Tab-separated table of C-alpha atoms (C1' of nucleotides) in Angstrom:
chain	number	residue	atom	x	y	z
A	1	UNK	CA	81.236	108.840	85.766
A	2	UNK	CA	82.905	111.115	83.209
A	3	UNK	CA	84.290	108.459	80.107
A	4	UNK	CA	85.773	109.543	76.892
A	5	UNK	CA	84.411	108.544	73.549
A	6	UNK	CA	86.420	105.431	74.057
A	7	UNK	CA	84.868	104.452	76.518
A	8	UNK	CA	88.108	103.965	78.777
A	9	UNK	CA	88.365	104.835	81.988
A	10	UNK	CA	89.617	107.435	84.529
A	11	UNK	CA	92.037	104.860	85.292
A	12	UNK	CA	93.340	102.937	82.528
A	13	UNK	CA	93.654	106.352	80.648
A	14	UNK	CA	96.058	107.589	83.716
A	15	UNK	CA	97.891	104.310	83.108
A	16	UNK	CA	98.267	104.824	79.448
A	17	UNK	CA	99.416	108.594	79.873
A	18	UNK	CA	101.986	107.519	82.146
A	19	UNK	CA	103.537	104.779	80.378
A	20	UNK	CA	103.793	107.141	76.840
A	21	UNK	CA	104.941	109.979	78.688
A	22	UNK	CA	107.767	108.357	80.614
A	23	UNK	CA	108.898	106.073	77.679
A	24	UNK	CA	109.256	108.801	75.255
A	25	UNK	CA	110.695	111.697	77.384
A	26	UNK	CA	112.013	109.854	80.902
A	27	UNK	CA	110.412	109.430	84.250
A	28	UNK	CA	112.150	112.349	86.192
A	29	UNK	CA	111.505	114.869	83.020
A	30	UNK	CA	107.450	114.108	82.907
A	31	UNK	CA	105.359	116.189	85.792
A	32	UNK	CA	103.000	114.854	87.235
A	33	UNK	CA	100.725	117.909	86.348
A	34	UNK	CA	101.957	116.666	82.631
A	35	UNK	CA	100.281	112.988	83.573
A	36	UNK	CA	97.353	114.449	85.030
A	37	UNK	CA	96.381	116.862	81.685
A	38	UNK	CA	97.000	114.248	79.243
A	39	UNK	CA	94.638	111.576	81.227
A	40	UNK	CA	92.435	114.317	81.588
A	41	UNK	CA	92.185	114.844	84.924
A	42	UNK	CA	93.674	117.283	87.707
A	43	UNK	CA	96.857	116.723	89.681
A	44	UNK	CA	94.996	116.662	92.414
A	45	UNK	CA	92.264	113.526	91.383
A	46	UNK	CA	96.119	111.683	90.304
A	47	UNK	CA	97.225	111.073	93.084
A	48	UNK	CA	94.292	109.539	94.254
A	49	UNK	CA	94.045	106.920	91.817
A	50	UNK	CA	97.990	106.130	92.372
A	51	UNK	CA	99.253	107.347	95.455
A	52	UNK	CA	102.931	108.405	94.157
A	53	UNK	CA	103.940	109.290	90.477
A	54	UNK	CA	105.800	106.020	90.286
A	55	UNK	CA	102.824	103.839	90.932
A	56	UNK	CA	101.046	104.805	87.733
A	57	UNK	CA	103.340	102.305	85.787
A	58	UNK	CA	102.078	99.291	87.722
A	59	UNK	CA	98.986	99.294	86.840
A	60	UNK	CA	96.756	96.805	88.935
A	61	UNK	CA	99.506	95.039	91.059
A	62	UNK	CA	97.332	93.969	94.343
A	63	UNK	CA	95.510	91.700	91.869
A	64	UNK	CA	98.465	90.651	91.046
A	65	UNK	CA	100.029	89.883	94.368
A	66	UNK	CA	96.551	87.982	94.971
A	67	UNK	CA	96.245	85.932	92.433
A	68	UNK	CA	99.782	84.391	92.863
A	69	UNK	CA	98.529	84.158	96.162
A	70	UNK	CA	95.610	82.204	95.567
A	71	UNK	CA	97.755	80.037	93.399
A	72	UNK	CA	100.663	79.088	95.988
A	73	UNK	CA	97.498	78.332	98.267
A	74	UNK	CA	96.314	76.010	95.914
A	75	UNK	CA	99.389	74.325	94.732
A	76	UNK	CA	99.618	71.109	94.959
A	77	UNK	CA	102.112	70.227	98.232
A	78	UNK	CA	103.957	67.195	97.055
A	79	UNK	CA	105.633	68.752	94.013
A	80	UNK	CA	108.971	70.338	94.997
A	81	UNK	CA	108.515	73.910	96.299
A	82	UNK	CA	110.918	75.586	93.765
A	83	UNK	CA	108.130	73.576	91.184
A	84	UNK	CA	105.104	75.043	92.418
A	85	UNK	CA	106.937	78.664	92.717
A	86	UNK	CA	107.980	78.391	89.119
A	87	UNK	CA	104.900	77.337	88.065
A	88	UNK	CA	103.190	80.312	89.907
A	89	UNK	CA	105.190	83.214	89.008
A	90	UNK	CA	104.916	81.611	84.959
A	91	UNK	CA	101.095	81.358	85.166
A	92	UNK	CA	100.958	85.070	86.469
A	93	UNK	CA	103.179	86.522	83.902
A	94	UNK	CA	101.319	84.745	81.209
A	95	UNK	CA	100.100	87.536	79.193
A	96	UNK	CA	98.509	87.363	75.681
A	97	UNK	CA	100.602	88.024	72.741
A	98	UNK	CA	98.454	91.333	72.678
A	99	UNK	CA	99.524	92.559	75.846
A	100	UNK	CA	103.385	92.213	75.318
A	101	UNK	CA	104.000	95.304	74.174
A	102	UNK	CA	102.832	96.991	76.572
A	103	UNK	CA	104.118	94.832	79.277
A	104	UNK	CA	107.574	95.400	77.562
A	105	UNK	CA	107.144	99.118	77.817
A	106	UNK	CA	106.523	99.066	81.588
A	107	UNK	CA	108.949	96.570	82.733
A	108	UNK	CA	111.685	98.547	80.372
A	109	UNK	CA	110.549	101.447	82.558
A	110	UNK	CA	110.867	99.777	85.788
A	111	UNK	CA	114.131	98.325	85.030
A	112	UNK	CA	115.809	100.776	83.479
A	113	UNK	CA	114.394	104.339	85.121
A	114	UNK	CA	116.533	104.762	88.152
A	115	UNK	CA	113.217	105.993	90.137
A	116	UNK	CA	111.154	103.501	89.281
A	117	UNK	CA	113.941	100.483	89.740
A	118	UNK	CA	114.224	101.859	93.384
A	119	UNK	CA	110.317	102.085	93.898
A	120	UNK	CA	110.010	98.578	92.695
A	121	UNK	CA	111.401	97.065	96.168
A	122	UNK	CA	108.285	97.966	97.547
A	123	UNK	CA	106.459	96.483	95.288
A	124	UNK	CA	108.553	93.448	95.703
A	125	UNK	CA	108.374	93.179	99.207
A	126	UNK	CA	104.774	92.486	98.278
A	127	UNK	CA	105.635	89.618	96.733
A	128	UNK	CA	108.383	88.506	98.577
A	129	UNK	CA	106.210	88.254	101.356
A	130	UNK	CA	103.103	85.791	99.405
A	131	UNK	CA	106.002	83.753	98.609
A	132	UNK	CA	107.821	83.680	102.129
A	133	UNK	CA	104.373	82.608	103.789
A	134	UNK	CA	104.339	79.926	101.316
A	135	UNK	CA	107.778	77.937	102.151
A	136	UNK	CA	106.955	78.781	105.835
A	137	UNK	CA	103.812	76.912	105.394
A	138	UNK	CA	105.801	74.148	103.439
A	139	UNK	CA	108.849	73.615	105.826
A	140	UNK	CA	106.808	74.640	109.429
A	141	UNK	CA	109.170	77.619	110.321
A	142	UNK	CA	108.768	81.059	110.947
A	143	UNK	CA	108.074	83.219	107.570
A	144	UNK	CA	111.100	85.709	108.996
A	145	UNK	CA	113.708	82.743	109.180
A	146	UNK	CA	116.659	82.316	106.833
A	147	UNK	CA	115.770	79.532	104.840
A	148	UNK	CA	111.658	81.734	104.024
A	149	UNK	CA	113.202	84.783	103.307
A	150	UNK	CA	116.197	83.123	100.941
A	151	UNK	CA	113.671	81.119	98.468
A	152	UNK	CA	111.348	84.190	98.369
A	153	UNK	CA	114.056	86.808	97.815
A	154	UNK	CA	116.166	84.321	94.912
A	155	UNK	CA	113.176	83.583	93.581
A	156	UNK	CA	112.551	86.853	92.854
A	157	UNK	CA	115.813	87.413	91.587
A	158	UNK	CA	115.248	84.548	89.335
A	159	UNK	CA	111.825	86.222	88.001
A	160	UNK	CA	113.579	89.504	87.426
A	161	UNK	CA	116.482	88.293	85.852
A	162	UNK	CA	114.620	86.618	83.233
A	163	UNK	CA	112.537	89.724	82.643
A	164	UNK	CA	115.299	91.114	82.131
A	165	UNK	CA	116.858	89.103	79.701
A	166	UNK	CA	113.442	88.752	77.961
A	167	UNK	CA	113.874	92.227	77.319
A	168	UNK	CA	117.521	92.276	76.243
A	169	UNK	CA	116.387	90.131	73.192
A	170	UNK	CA	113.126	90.492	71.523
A	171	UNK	CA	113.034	87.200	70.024
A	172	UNK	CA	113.495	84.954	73.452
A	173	UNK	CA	110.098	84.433	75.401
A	174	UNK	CA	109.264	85.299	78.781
A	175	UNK	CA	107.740	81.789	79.391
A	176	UNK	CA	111.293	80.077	78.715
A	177	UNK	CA	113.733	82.670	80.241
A	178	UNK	CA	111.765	82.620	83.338
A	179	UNK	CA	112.253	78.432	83.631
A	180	UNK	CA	115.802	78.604	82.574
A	181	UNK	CA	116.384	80.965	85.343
A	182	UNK	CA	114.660	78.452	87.914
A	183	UNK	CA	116.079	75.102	86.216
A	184	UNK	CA	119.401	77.283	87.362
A	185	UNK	CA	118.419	78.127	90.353
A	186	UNK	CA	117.035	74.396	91.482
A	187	UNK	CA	119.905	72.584	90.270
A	188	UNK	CA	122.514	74.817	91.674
A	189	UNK	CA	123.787	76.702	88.523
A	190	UNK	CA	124.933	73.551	86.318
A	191	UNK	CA	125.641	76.000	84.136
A	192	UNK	CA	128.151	77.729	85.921
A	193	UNK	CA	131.829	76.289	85.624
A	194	UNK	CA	133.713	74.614	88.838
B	1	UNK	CA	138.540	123.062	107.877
B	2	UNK	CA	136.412	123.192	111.132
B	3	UNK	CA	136.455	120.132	113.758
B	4	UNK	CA	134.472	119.616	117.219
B	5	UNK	CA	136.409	119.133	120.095
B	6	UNK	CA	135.972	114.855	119.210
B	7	UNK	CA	138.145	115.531	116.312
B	8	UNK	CA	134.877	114.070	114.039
B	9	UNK	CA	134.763	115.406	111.083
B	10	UNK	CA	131.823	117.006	109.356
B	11	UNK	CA	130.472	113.822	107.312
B	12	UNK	CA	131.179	111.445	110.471
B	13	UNK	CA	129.317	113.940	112.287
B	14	UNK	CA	126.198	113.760	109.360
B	15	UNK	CA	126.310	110.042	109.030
B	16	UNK	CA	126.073	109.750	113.216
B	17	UNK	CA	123.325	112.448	113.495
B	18	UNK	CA	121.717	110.849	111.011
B	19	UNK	CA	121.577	107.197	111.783
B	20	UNK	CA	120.596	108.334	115.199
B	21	UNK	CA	117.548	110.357	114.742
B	22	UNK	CA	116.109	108.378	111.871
B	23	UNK	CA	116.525	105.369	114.639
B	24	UNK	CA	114.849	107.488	117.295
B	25	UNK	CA	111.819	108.761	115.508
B	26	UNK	CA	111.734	107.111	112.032
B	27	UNK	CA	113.527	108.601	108.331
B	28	UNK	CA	109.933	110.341	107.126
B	29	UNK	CA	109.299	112.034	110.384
B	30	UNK	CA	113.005	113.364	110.299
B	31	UNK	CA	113.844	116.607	108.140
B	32	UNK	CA	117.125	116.973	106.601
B	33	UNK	CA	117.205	120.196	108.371
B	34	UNK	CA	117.461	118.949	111.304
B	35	UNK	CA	120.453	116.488	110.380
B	36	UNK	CA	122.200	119.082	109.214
B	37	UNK	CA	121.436	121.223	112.247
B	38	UNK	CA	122.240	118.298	114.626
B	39	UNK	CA	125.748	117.462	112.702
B	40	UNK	CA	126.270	121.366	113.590
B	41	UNK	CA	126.150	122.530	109.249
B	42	UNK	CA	123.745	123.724	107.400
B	43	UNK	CA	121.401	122.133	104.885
B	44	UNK	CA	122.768	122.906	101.887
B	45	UNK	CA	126.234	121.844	102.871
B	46	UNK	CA	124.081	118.352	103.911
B	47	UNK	CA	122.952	117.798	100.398
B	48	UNK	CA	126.699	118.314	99.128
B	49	UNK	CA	128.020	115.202	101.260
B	50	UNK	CA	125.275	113.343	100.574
B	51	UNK	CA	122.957	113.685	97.522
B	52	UNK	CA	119.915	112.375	98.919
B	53	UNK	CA	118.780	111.909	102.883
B	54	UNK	CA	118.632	108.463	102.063
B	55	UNK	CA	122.366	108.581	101.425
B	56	UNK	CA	123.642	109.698	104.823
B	57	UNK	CA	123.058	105.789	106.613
B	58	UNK	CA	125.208	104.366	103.530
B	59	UNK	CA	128.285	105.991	104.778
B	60	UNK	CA	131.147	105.310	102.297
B	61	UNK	CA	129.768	102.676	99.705
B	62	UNK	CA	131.518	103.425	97.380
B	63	UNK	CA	134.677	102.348	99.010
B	64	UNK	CA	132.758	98.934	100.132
B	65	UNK	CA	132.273	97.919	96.463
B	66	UNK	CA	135.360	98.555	95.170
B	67	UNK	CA	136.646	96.108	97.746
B	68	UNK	CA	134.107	93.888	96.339
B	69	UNK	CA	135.559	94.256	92.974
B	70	UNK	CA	139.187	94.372	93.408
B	71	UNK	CA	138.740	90.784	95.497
B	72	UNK	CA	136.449	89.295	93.042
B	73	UNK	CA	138.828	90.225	90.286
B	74	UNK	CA	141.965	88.687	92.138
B	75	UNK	CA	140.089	85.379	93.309
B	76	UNK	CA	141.460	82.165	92.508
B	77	UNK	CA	140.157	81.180	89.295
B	78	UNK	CA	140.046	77.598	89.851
B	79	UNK	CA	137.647	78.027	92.215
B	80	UNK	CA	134.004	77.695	92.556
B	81	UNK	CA	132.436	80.947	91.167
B	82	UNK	CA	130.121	80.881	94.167
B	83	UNK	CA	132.366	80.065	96.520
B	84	UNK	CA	134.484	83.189	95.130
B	85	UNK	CA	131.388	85.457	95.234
B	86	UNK	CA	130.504	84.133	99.093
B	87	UNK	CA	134.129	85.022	100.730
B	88	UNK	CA	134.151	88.103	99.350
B	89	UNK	CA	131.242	89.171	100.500
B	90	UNK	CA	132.336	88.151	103.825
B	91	UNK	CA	135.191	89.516	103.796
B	92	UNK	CA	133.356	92.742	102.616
B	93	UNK	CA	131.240	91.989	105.530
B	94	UNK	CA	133.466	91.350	108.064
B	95	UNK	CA	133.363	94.005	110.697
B	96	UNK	CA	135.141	94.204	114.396
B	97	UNK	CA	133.256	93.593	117.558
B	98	UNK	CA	133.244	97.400	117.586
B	99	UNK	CA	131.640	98.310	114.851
B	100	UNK	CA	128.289	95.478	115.301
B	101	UNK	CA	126.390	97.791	116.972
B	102	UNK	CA	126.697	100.823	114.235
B	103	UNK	CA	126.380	97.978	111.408
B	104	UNK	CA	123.043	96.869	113.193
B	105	UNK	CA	121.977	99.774	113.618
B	106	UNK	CA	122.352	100.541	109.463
B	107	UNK	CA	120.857	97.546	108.326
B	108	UNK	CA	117.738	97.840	110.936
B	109	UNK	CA	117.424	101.087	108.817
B	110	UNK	CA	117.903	100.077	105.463
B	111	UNK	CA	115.797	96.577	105.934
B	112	UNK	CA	112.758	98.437	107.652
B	113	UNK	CA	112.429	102.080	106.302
B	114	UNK	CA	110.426	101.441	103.058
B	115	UNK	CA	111.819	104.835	101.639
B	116	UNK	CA	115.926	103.367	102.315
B	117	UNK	CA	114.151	99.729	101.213
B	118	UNK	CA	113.560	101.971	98.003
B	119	UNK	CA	116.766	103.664	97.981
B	120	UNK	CA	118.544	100.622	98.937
B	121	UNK	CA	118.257	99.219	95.399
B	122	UNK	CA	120.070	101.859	93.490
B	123	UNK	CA	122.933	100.518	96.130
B	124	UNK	CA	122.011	97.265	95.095
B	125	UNK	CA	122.619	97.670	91.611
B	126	UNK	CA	126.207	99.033	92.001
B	127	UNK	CA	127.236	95.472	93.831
B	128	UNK	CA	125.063	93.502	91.198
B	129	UNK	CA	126.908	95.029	88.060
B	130	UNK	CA	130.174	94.299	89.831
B	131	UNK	CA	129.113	90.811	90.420
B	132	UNK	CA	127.569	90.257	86.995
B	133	UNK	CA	130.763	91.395	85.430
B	134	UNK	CA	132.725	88.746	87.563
B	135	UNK	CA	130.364	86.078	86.071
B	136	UNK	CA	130.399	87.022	82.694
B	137	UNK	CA	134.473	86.377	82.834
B	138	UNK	CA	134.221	83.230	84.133
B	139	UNK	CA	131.879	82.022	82.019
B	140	UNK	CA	133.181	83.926	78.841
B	141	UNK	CA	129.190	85.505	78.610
B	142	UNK	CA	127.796	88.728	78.271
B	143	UNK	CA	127.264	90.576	81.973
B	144	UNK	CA	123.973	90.955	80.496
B	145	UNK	CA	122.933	87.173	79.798
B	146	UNK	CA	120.351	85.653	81.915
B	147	UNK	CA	122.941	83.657	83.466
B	148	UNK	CA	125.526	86.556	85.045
B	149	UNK	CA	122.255	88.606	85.957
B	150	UNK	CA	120.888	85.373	87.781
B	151	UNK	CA	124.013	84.771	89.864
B	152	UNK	CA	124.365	88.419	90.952
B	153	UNK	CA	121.152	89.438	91.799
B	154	UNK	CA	120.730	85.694	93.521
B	155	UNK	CA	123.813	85.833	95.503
B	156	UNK	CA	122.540	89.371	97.052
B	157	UNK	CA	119.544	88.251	97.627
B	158	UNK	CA	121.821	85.375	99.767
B	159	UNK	CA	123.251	88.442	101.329
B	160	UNK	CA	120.639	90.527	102.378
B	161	UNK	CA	118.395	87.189	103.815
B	162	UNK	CA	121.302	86.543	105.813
B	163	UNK	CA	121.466	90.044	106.684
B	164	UNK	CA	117.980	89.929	107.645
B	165	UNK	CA	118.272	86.893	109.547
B	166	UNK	CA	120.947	87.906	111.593
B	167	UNK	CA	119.037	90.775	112.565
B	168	UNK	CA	115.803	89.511	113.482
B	169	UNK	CA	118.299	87.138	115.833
B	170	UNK	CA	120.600	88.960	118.179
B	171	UNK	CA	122.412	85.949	119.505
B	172	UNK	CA	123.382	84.513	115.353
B	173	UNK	CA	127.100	85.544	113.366
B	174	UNK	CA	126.469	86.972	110.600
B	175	UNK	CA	129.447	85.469	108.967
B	176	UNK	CA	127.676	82.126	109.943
B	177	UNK	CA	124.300	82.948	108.400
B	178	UNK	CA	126.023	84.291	105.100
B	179	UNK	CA	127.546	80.767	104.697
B	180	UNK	CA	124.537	78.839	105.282
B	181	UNK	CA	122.322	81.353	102.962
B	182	UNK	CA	125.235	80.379	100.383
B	183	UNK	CA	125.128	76.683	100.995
B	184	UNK	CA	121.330	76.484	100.391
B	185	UNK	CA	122.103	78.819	96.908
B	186	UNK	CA	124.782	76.230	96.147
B	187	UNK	CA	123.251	73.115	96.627
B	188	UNK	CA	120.178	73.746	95.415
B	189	UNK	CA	118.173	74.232	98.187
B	190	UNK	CA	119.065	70.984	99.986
B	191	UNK	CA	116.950	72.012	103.405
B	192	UNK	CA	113.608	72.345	101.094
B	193	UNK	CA	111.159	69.676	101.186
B	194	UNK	CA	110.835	67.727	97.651
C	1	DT	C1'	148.134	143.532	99.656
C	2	DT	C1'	146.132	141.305	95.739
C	3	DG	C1'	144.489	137.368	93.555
C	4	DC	C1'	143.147	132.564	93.432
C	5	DT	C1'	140.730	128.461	95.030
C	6	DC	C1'	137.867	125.770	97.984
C	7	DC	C1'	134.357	125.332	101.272
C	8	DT	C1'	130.318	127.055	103.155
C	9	DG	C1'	125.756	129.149	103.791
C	10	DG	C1'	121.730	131.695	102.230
C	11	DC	C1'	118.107	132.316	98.918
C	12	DA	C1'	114.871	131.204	95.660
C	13	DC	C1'	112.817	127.849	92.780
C	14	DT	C1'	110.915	123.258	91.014
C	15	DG	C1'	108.280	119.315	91.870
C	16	DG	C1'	106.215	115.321	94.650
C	17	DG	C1'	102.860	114.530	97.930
C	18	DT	C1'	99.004	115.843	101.411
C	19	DG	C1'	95.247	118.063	104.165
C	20	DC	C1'	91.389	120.828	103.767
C	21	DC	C1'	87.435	122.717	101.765
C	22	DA	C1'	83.980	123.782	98.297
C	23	DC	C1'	81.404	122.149	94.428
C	24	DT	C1'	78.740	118.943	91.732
C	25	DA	C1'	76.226	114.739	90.381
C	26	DG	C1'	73.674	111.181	91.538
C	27	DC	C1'	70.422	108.992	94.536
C	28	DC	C1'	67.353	108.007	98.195
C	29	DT	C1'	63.437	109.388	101.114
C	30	DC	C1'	59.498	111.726	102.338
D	1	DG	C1'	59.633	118.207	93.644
D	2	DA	C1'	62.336	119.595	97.986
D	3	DG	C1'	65.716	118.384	101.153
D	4	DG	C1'	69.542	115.667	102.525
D	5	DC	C1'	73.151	112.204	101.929
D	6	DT	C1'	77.341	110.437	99.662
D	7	DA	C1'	81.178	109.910	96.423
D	8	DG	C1'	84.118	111.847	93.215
D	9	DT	C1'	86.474	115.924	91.769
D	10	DG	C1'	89.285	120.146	91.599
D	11	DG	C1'	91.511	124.082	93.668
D	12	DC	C1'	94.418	125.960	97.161
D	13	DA	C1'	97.911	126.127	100.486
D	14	DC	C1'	101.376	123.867	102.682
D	15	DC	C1'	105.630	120.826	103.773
D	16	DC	C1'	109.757	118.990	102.331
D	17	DA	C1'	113.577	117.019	99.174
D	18	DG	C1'	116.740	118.507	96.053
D	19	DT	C1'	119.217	122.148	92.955
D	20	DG	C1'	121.262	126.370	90.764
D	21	DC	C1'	123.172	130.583	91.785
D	22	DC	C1'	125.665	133.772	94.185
D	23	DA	C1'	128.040	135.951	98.061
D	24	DG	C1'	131.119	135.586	101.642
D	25	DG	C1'	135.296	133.824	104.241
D	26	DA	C1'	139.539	130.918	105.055
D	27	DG	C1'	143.764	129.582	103.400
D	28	DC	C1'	147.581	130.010	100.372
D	29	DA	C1'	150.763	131.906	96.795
D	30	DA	C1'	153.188	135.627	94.583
DNA sequence: TTGCTCCTGGCACTGGGTGCCACTAGCCTC
DNA sequence: GAGGCTAGTGGCACCCAGTGCCAGGAGCAA
């Protein structure tokens, strides 16, 4: 029940530490000891709130993971599935002008931090797998067949590549990249030449 | 300088020992002591082969993507870029009758194990820039544009669904399931409902 | 033989992650 | 208010991956 004056959390104040930490000094150089102190908290109570160092940059991802969920549920099933995908993975990445900066700082960490680019496949797979339930559901095959699996895992590609490029360029925004990337994707890279 | 009787050398020897006993009782439960111990060396010489545990399934990647690059860079210009990117990585992928079982036996690994699902990224990465780079000359773009990104990371996603597919389905080609995985990519996802 | 180089193994150390236990704060019940 | 329950916390010891350092030994050249 122990807050700061702040009135922030055990949590969120882990979350912070980590981010700072890692962006100004790099993931592998930062301890988690280092984490722990500057949160306030012992190594020990750490890796109880995130299991491994890496997770402290994700902040809450099961909500995420649910809520895009929840929305493929509830999408509508006569728009195109690529559509409803899109539409999903937009309206769960729409953050507040207020929260971009710090949404910048942690996907430039997970992008760019060998460590953390290799834990992210697990937090992929997370999604991957919402997302292959969701064409299985649509097309009436088996979520581990080609066709599941292929949609899930480019669609994913698509989502990260725009990050990506969102981050590349400060003055693009996320909202765009990420339907350029699917306009792409749907219509078979018009863009591309042959 | 020293051989077993088989004529094996030493990092044949890790890479076996290793794919067999992560197989047998799973990569966390296996130390790389006992790797090195099995390929007959001792740990430290283990971590000079291979930098991480994770490394020893991987064999010689290095050697696999620069066969990606040097037949992506003397590909027929003319033709489709996807097309381009698809037989080369079948013909990156295109093993004897001999070596199935070992390849199987790899990618069961690398799909399954969430700490080589992890590790399998930084791999990743290597074939993405390659592909990116390919991109970005045909389409006179930086390797880091949305576009070049979008294609690379979407084309491997191609390749390990079809990997994954193939797996999950003894009696499939792989070669076959690559094409079809590029087909869909191609065409826009003809097989999807909408 | 001496000297050089390369490969190897042993040793000690850092750091991530975990199991176990003891302590404390709150809270409920009698 | 006393006793007992539970949840959160911290400390300690341990395992294991990975690394730097150094000492040996094999091979080769002069």
């Amino acid at each position: 029940m122990t807050q700061t004056a702040t009135g922030e959390d055990a949590r969120s104040r882990v979350e912070r530490a980590a981010l700072e930490l890692f962006t100004s000094r790099g993931f592998d150089a930062v301890t988690a000891d280092e984490v722990a102190e500057t949160a306030g908290i012992s190594r020990r109570t750490f890796f109880r709130y995130y299991p491994t160092k890496a997770d402290a940059v994700w902040g809450d991802f099961a909500a995420h993971v649910g809520r895009l969920e929840r929305l493929l549920r509830a999408a509508d099933g006569a728009r195109p599935v690529l559509a409803t995908i899109c539409a999903a993975y937009a309206e769960v990445n729409g953050y507040g002008d207020a929260d971009l900066p710090v949404l910048r700082q942690r996907m430039r960490l997970i992008l760019t931090e060998p460590a953390l680019q290799a834990h992210s496949q697990l937090r992929y797979a997370e999604i991957d797998r919402v997302v292959a339930e969701h064409v299985a559901r649509c097309t009436a095959e088996d979520p581990a067949a080609l066709l599941p699996r292929l949609v899930a895992a480019s669609t994913r590609a698509a989502a990260t590549s725009a990050f990506a490029a969102w981050l590349a360029d400060e003055r693009t925004d996320l909202g765009d990249q990420l339907r350029r990337a699917f306009d792409e994707l749907a219509g078979g890279f018009p863009s591309l030449p042959g």
